[in-house]
Coordinates of C-alpha atoms in Angstrom, one line a residue:
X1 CA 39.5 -30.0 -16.7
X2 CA 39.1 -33.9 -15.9
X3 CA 37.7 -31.9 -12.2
X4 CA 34.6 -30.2 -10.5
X5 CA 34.5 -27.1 -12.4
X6 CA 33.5 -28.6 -15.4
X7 CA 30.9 -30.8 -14.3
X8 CA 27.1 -31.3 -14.4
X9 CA 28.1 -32.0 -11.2
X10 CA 28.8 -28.2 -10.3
X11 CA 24.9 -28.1 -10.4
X12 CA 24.2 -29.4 -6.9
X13 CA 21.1 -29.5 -4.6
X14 CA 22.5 -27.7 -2.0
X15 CA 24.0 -24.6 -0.2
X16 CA 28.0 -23.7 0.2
X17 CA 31.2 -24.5 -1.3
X18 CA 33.9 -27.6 -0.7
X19 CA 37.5 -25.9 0.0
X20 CA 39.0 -22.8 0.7
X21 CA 40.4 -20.8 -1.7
X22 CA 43.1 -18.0 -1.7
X23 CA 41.6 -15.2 -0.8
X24 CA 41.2 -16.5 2.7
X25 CA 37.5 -17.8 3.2
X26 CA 37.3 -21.2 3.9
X27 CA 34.3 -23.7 4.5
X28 CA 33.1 -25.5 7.9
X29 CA 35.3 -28.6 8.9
X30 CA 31.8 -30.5 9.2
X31 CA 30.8 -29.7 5.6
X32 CA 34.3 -30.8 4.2
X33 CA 33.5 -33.9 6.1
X34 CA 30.1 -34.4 4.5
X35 CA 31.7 -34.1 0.9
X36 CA 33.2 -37.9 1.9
X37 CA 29.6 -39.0 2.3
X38 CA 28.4 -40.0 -0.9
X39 CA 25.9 -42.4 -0.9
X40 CA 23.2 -40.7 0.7
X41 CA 20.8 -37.6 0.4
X42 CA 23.6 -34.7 1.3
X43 CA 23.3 -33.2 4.7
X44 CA 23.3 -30.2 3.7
X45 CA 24.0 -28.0 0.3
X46 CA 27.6 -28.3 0.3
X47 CA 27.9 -31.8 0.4
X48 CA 25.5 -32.2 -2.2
X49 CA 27.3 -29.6 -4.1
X50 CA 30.9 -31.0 -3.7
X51 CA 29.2 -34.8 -4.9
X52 CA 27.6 -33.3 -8.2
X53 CA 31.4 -31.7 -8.6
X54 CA 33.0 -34.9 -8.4
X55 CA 30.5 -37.1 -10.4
X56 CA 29.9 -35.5 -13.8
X57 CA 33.5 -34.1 -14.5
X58 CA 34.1 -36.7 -17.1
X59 CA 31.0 -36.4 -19.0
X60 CA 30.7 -32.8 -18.9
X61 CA 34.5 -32.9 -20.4
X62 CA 33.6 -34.9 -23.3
X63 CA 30.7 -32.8 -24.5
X64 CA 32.6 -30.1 -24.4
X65 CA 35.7 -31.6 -26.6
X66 CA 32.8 -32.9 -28.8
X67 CA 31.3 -29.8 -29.8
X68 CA 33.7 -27.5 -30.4
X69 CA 37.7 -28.7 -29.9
X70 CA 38.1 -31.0 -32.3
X71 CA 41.2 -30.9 -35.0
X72 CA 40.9 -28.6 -38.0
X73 CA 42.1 -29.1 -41.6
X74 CA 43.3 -26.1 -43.2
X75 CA 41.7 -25.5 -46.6
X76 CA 42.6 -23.3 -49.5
X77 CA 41.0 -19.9 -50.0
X78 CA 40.4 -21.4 -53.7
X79 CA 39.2 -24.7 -52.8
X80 CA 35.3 -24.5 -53.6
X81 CA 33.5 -25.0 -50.2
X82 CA 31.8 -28.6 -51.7
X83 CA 35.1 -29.7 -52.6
X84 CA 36.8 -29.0 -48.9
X85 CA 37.7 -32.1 -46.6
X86 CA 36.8 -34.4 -49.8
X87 CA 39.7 -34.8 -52.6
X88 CA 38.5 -34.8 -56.3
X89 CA 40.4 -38.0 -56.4
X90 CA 42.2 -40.4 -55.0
X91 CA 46.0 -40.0 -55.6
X92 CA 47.4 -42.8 -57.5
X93 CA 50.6 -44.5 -56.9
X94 CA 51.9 -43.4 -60.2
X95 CA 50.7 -39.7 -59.6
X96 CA 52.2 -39.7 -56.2
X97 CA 55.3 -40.7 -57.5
X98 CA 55.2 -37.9 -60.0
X99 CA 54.4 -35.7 -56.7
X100 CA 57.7 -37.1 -55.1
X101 CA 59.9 -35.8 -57.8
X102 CA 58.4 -32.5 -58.0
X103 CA 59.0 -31.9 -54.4
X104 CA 62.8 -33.1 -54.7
X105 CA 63.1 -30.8 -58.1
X106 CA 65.7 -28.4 -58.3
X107 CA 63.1 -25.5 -59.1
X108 CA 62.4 -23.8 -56.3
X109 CA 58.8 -22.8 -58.5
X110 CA 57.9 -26.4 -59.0
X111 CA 58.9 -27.1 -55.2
X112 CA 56.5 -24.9 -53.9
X113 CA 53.6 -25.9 -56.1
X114 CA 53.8 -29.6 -55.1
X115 CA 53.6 -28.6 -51.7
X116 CA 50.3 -26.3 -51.7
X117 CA 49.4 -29.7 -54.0
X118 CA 50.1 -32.3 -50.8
X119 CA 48.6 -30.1 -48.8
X120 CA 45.3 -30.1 -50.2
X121 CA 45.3 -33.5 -51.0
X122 CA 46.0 -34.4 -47.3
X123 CA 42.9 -33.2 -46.0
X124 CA 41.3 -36.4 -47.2
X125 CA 44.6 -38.5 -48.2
X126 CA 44.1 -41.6 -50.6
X127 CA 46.0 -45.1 -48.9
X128 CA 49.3 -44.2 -51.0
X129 CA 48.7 -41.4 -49.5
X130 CA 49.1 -42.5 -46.2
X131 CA 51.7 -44.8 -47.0
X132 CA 53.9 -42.2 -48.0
X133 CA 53.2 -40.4 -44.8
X134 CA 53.5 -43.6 -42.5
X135 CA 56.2 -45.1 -44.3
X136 CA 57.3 -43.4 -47.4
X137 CA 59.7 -40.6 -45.5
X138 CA 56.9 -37.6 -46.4
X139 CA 57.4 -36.1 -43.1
X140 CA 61.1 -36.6 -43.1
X141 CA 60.8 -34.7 -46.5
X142 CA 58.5 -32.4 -45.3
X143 CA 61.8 -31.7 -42.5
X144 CA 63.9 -30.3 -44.9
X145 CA 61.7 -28.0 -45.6
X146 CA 60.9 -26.6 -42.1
X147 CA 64.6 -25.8 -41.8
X148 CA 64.5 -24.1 -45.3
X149 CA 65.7 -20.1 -45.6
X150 CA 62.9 -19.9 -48.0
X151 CA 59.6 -18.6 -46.6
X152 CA 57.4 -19.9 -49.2
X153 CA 58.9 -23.6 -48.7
X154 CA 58.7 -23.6 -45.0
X155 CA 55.2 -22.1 -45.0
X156 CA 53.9 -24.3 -47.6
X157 CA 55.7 -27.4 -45.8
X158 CA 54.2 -26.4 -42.0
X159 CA 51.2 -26.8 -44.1
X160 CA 51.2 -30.1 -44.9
X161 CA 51.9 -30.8 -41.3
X162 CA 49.2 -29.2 -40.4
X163 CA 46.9 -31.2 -42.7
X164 CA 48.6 -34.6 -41.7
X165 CA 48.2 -34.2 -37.5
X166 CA 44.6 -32.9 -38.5
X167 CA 44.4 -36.6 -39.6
X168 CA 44.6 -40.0 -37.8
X169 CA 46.1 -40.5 -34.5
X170 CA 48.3 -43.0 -36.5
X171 CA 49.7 -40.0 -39.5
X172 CA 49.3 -37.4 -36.2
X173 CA 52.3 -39.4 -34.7
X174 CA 53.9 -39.2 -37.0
X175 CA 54.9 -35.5 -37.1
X176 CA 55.8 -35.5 -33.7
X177 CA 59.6 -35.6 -34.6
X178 CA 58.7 -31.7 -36.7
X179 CA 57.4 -30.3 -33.1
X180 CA 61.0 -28.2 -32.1
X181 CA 60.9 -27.0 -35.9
X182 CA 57.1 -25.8 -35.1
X183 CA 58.0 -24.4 -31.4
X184 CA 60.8 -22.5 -33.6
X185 CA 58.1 -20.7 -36.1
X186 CA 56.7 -19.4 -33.6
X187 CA 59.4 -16.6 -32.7
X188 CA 59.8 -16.1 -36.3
X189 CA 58.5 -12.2 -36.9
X190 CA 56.3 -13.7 -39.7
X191 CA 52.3 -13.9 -38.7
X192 CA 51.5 -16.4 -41.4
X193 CA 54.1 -18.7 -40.4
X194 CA 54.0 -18.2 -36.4
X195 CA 50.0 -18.9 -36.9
X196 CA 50.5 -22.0 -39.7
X197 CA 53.2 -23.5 -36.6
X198 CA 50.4 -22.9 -34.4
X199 CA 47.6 -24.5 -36.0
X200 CA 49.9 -27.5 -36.4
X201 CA 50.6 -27.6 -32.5
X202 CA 46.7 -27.3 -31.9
X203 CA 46.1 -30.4 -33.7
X204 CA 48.9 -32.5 -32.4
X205 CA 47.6 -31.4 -28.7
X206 CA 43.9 -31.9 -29.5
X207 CA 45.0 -35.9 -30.3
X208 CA 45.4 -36.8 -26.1
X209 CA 47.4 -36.2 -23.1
X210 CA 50.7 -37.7 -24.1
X211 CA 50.9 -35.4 -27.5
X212 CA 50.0 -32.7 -25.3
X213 CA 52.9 -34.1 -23.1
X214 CA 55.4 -33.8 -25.7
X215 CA 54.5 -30.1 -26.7
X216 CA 54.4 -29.2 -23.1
X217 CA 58.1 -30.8 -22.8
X218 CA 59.4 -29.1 -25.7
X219 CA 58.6 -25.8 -24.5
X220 CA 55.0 -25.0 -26.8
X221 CA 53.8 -22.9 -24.2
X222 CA 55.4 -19.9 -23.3
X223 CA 56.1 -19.1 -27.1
X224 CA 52.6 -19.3 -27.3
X225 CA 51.2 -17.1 -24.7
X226 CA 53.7 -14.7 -26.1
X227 CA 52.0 -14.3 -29.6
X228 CA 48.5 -13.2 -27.5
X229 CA 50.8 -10.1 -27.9
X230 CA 50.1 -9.9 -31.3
X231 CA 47.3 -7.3 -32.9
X232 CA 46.8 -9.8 -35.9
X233 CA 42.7 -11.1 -35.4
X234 CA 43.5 -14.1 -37.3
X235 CA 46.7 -15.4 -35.5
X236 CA 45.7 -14.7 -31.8
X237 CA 42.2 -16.8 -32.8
X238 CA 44.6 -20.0 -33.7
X239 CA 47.0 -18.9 -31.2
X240 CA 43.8 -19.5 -28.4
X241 CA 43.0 -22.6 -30.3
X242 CA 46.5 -23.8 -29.7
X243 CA 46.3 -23.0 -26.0
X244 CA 43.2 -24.2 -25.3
X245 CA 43.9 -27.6 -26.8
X246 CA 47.2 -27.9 -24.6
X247 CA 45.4 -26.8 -21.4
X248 CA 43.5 -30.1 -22.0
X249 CA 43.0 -32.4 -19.1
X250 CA 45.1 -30.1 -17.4
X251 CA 44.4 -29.2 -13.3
X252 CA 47.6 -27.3 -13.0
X253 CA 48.8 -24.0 -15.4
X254 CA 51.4 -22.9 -13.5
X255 CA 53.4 -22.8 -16.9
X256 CA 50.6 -20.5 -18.6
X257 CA 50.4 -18.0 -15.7
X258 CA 54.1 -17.7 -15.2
X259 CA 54.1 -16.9 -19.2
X260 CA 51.5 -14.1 -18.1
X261 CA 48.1 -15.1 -19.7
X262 CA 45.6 -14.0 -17.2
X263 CA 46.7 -10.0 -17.9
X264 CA 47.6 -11.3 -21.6
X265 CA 44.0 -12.5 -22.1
X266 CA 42.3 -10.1 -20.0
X267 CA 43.7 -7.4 -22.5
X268 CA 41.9 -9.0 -25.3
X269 CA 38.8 -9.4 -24.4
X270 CA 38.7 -5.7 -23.1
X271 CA 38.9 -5.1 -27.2
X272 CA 36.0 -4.6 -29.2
X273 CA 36.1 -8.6 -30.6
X274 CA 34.2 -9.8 -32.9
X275 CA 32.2 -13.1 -31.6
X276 CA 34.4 -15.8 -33.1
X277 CA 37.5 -14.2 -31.1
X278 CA 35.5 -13.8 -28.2
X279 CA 35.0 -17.4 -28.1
X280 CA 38.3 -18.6 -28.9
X281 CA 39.5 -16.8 -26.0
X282 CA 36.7 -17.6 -24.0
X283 CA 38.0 -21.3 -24.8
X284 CA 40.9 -20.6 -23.4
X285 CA 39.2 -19.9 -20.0
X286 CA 37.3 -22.1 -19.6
X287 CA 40.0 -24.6 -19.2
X288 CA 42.0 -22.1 -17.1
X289 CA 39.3 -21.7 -15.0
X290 CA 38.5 -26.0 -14.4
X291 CA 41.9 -25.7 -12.4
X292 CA 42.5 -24.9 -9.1
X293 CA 40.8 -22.1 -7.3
X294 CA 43.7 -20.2 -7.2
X295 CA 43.9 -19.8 -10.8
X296 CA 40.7 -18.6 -11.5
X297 CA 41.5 -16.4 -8.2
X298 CA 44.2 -14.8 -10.5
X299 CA 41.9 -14.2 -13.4
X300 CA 39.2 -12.6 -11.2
X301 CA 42.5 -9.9 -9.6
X302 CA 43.3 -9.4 -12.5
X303 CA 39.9 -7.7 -13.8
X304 CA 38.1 -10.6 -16.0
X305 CA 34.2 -10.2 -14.5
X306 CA 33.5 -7.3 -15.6
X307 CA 34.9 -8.1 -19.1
X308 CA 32.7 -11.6 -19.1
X309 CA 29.2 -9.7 -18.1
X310 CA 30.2 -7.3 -20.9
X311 CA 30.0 -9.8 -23.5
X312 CA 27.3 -11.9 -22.8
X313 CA 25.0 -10.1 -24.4
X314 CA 27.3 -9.9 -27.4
X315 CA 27.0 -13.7 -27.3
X316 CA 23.7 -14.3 -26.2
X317 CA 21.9 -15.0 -29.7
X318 CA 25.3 -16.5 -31.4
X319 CA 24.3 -20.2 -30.8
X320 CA 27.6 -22.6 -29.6
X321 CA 30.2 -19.5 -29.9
X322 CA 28.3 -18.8 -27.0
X323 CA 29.3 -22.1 -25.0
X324 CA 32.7 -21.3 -23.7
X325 CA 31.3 -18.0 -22.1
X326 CA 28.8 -19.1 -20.1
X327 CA 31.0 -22.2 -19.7
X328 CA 33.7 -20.1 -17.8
X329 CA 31.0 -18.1 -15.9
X330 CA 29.4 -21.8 -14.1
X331 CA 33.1 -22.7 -13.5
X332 CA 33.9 -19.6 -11.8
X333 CA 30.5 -19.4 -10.1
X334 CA 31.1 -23.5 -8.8
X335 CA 34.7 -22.4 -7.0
X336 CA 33.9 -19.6 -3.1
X337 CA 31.2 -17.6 -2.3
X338 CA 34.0 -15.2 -2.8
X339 CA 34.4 -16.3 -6.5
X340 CA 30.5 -15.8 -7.1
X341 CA 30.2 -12.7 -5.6
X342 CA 32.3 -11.0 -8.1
X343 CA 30.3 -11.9 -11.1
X344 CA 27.0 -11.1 -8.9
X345 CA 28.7 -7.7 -8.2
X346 CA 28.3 -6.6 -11.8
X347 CA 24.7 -4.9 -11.9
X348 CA 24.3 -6.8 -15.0
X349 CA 25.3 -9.8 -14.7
X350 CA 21.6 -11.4 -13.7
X351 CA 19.9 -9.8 -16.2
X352 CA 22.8 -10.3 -18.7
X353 CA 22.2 -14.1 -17.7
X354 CA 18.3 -14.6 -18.4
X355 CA 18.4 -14.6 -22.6
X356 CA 20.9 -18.1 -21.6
X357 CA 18.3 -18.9 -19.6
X358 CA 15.7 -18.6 -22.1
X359 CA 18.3 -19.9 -25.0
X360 CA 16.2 -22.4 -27.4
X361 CA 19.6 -23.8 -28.5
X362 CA 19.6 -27.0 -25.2
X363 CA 23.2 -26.8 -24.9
X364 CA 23.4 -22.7 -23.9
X365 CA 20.0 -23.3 -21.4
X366 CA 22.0 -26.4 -19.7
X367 CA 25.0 -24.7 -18.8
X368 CA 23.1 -21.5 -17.7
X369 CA 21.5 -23.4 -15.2
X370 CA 24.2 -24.8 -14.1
X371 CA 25.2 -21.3 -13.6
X372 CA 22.1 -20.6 -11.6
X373 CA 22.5 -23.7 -9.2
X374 CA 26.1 -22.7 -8.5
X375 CA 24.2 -18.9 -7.8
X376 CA 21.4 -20.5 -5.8
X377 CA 23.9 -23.1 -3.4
X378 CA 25.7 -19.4 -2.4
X379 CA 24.9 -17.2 0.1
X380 CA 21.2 -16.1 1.0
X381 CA 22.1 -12.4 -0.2
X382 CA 23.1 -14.4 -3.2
X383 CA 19.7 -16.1 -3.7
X384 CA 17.5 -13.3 -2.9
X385 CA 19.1 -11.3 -5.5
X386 CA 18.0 -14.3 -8.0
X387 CA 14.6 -14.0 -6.9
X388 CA 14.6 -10.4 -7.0
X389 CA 15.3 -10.4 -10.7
X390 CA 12.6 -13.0 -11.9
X391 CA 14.2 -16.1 -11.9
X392 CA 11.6 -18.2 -10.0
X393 CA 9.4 -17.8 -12.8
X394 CA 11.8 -19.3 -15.3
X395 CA 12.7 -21.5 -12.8
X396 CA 9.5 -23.1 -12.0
X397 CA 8.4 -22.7 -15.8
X398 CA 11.4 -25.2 -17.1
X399 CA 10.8 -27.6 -14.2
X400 CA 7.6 -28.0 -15.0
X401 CA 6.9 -27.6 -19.3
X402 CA 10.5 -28.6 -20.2
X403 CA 12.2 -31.9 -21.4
X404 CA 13.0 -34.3 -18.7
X405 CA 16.5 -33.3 -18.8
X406 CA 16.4 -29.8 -18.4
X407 CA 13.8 -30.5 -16.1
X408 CA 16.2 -31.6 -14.1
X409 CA 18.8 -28.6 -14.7
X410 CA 16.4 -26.2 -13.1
X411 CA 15.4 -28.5 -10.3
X412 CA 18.9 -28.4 -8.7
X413 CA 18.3 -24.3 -8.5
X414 CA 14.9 -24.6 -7.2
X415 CA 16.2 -27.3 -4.6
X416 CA 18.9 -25.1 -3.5
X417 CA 16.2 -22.0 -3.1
X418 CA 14.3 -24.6 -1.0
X419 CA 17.6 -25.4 1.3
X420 CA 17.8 -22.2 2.7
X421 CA 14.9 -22.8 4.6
X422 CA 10.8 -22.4 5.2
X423 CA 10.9 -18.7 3.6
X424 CA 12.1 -19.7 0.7
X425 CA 10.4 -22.9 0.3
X426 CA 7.1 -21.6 1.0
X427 CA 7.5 -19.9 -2.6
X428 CA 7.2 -22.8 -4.1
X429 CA 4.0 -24.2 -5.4
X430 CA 4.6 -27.6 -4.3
X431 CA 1.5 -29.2 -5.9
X432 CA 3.0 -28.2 -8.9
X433 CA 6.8 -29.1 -8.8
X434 CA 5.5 -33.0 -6.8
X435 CA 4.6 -34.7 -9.6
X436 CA 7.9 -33.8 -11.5
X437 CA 10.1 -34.5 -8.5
X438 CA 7.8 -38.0 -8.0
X439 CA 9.5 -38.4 -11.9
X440 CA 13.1 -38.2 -10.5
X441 CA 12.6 -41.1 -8.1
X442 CA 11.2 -43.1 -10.7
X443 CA 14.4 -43.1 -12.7
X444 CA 17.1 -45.5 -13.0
X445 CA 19.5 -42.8 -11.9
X446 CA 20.7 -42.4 -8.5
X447 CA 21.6 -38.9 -8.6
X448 CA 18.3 -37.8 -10.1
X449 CA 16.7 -40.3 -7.3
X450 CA 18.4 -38.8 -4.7
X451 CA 17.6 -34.9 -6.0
X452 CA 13.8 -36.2 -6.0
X453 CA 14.5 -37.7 -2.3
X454 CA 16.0 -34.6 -1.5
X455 CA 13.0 -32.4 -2.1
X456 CA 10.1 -34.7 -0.9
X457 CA 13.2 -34.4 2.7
X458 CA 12.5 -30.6 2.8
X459 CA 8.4 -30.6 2.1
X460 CA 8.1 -33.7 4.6
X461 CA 10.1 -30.9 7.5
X462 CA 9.0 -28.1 6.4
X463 CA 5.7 -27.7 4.6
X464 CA 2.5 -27.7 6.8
X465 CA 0.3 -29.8 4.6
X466 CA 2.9 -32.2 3.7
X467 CA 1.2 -35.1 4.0
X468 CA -1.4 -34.2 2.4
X469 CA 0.3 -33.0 -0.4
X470 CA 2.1 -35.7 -0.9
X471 CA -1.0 -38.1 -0.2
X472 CA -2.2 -36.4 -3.3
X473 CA 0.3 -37.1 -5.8
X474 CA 0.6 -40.4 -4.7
X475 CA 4.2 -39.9 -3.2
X476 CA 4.4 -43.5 -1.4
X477 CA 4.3 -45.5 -4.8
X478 CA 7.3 -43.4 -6.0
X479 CA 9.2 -43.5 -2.8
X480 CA 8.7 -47.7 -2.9
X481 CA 10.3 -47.4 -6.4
X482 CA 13.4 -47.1 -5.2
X483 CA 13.4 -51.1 -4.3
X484 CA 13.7 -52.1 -7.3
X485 CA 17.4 -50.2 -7.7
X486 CA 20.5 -51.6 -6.7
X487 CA 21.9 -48.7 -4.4
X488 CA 20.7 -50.2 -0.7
X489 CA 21.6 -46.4 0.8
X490 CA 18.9 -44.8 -1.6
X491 CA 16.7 -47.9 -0.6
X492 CA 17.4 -46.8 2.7
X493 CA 16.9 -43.5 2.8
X494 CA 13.6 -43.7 0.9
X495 CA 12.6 -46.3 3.6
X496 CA 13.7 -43.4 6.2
X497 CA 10.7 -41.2 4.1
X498 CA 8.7 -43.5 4.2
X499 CA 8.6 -44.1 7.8
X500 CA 8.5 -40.4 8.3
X501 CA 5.6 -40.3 6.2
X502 CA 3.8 -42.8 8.4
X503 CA 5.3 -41.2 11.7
X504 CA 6.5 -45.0 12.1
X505 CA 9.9 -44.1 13.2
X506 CA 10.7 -40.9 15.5
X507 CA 14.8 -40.8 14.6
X508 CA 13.8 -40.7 10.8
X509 CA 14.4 -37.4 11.0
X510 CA 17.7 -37.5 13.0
X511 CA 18.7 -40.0 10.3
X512 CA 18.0 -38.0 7.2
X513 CA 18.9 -34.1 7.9

């Protein structure tokens, strides 16, 4: 996750693909080589490709966790919706002691009714509260109960454990010592219990990498992938939820595949879902998917692009459910030629792509064009099939009316158009798209610099008029920007432009392509 697949960095100015991958293509020694190069303006597409990769993994991780992953409190059905995630009060020490007894009672009735009572009162626990969580014995109580013959108790108790790893990281710790009575739920033949344990499991993995540690040690995954089994809506959407908050940080899923969850998922989504499960699973994927090539290899054998281009219009108008699909598609379309090719082998797939394209909601046009760089830094046959179905249009239309951000999303597809060479970059208006490249070397930002360095590179070699175009915009002020940054190799290469620009140096061209 923490790797290329899942970052802005996927969305390159340039042309081919870093490693090999299993099915037996494998990239140029030299453009491996260039991937080590990092501080200047790429050679060529792949090394600029394999640096955006590297760079924006982190970032691109955290949004993602942000917006969607984060824990989940389990309310009750007949908890008014203005009430949920606030208690009515704050549970005295008196009234917790009266809570206390109830749960020890010797009536099974009043057992069970102080439990659905902690639980609701956990989603938004008063400080006894949490000092009978922390150091009261609650979750030593709450124990006994998970090992209970009585469903009602053991439901109502997995609950409440729930509730309390939904919480701080400080009362999430402290349920760690119920996880082999969770793991256990989960083979039981009940669905209300197996998808209660689950929940619970999703929230102690969704609090970091050691937690996620400590289920994948105690065996949480396997029982897991097993319920994707299951025909019940409800417990295969937590069941996802679980699995996608273990898969976490993860670069390896040996465990997952050997439990069989690429055919396991594949089968659901070739159901009729309903959005919400199509995004849960989707979820799923797209942390599958940020692993190694191989993986995503597997998924792609095993028949999931077909069953991705079928929903995406399903998903197109459905706001952030949408995220994890078109999420999965970029990290497929960022791995091989090979792994593009099979989404671009769908006849739909482009035109299933432009309503993300055209998405008002930012997050949905961001990662589609990060889709379309990953398209554009393919293979010419994969680009021409781009421009054959209207994307230049969009393309130049965001680069040039859009905020500065996306701005710069569609520049790294209309960079990558330009790298294939003069055919394709004399379809560019150039007068047009200057000015907003001029605006990337004005940043602070190296890798925005060096996108705007890239493309003044390719009209400097291969546009007739070049200096006259870039006379016009007044390209020199920009390009003497760049002293002003710290980076001396962007300082450098401008310099390199510069001299180009002035036909001052004759190996300025050697130097830069």
């Amino acid at each position: 996750m923490e790797n290329r697949r899942n970052s802005l960095q996927n969305r390159r100015a340039s042309i081919e693909r870093r490693t090999s991958c299993d099915n037996g293509k494998s990239t140029s020694p030299s453009r491996h080589k260039e991937y080590y190069k990092a501080t200047t303006i790429p050679r060529s597409s792949a090394a600029a490709k394999a640096k955006r990769i590297a760079q924006d993994s982190q970032s691109r991780k955290l949004r993602r966790e942000q917006l969607v992953m984060g824990k989940r409190f389990r309310h009750r059905e007949d908890t008014p919706l203005s009430d949920r995630g606030e208690a009515e009060y704050d549970l005295t020490t008196k009234e917790l002691e009266k809570l206390r007894e109830q749960l020890n009672s010797s009536v099974r009735v009043t057992r069970v009714e102080a439990l659905k009572e902690l639980s609701n009162f956990l989603v938004d626990p008063s400080e006894a509260l949490n000092d009978f969580v922390l150091e009261g014995g609650a979750v030593d109580l709450l124990a006994k109960f998970l090992t209970s013959t009585d469903f009602d108790e053991r439901f109502q108790a997995t609950w409440c454990i729930t509730n309390i790893a939904a919480g701080t990281p400080e009362l999430c710790s402290k349920v760690l010592s119920t996880v082999p009575y969770l793991i256990s739920s989960l083979e039981e033949p009940n669905s209300q219990l197996q998808e209660q344990a689950a929940w619970a499991l999703g929230n102690i993995a969704v609090e970091g990498a050691e937690f996620r540690e400590r289920l994948t040690a105690n065996g949480a995954i396997t029982p897991l992938v097993k319920l994707l089994k299951s025909d019940n809506p409800s417990l295969l959407q937590t069941v996802c939820f679980a699995l996608s908050s273990l898969a976490r940080n993860h670069t390896r899923f040996d465990e997952f595949f050997g439990a069989g969850i690429s055919k396991l998922l594949i089968q659901l989504l070739d159901r009729d879902n309903v959005p919400e499960e199509i995004s849960e699973i989707t979820w799923v994927l797209t942390y599958l998917t940020s692993g190694d090539e191989h993986y995503s290899t597997t998924l792609l054998n095993d028949g999931l692009s077909p069953l991705l281009v079928k929903h995406m219009p399903i998903m197109a108008d459905k706001g952030s459910l949408a995220i994890p699909l078109i999420r999965t598609v970029g990290n497929i379309t960022s791995c091989s030629d090979w792994h593009a090719d099979s989404l671009m082998q769908q006849p739909a797939f482009l035109q299933n792509l432009i309503p993300y394209v055209k998405s008002e909601l930012r997050a949905i046009k961001k990662e589609s064009l990060w889709v379309l760089s990953n398209i554009t830094a393919g293979t010419p046959e994969h680009v021409n099939a781009v421009l054959e179905n209207g994307y230049l249009q969009h393309l130049l239309e965001i680069a040039t009316h859009s905020n500065f951000d996306i701005r710069k999303e569609a520049a790294y597809s209309i960079v990558n158009i330009a790298s294939h060479g003069q055919t394709y970059l004399s379809l560019l208006p150039h007068e047009e798209l200057l000015p907003r490249f001029l605006d990337f070397i004005r940043t602070q930002d190296p890798e925005t610099i060096r996108l705007g360095l890239h493309y003044v590179d390719l009209v400097l070699k291969e546009v007739p008029n070049a200096k006259a175009l870039l006379e016009k915009v007044n390209c020199i002020d920009a390009l003497e920007s760049v002293s002003l940054i710290e980076d001396p190799e962007l300082k450098h290469q401008a310099g390199l432009l510069m001299d180009k620009y002035y036909d001052e140096n004759v190996e300025a061209e050697k130097e830069i392509s």
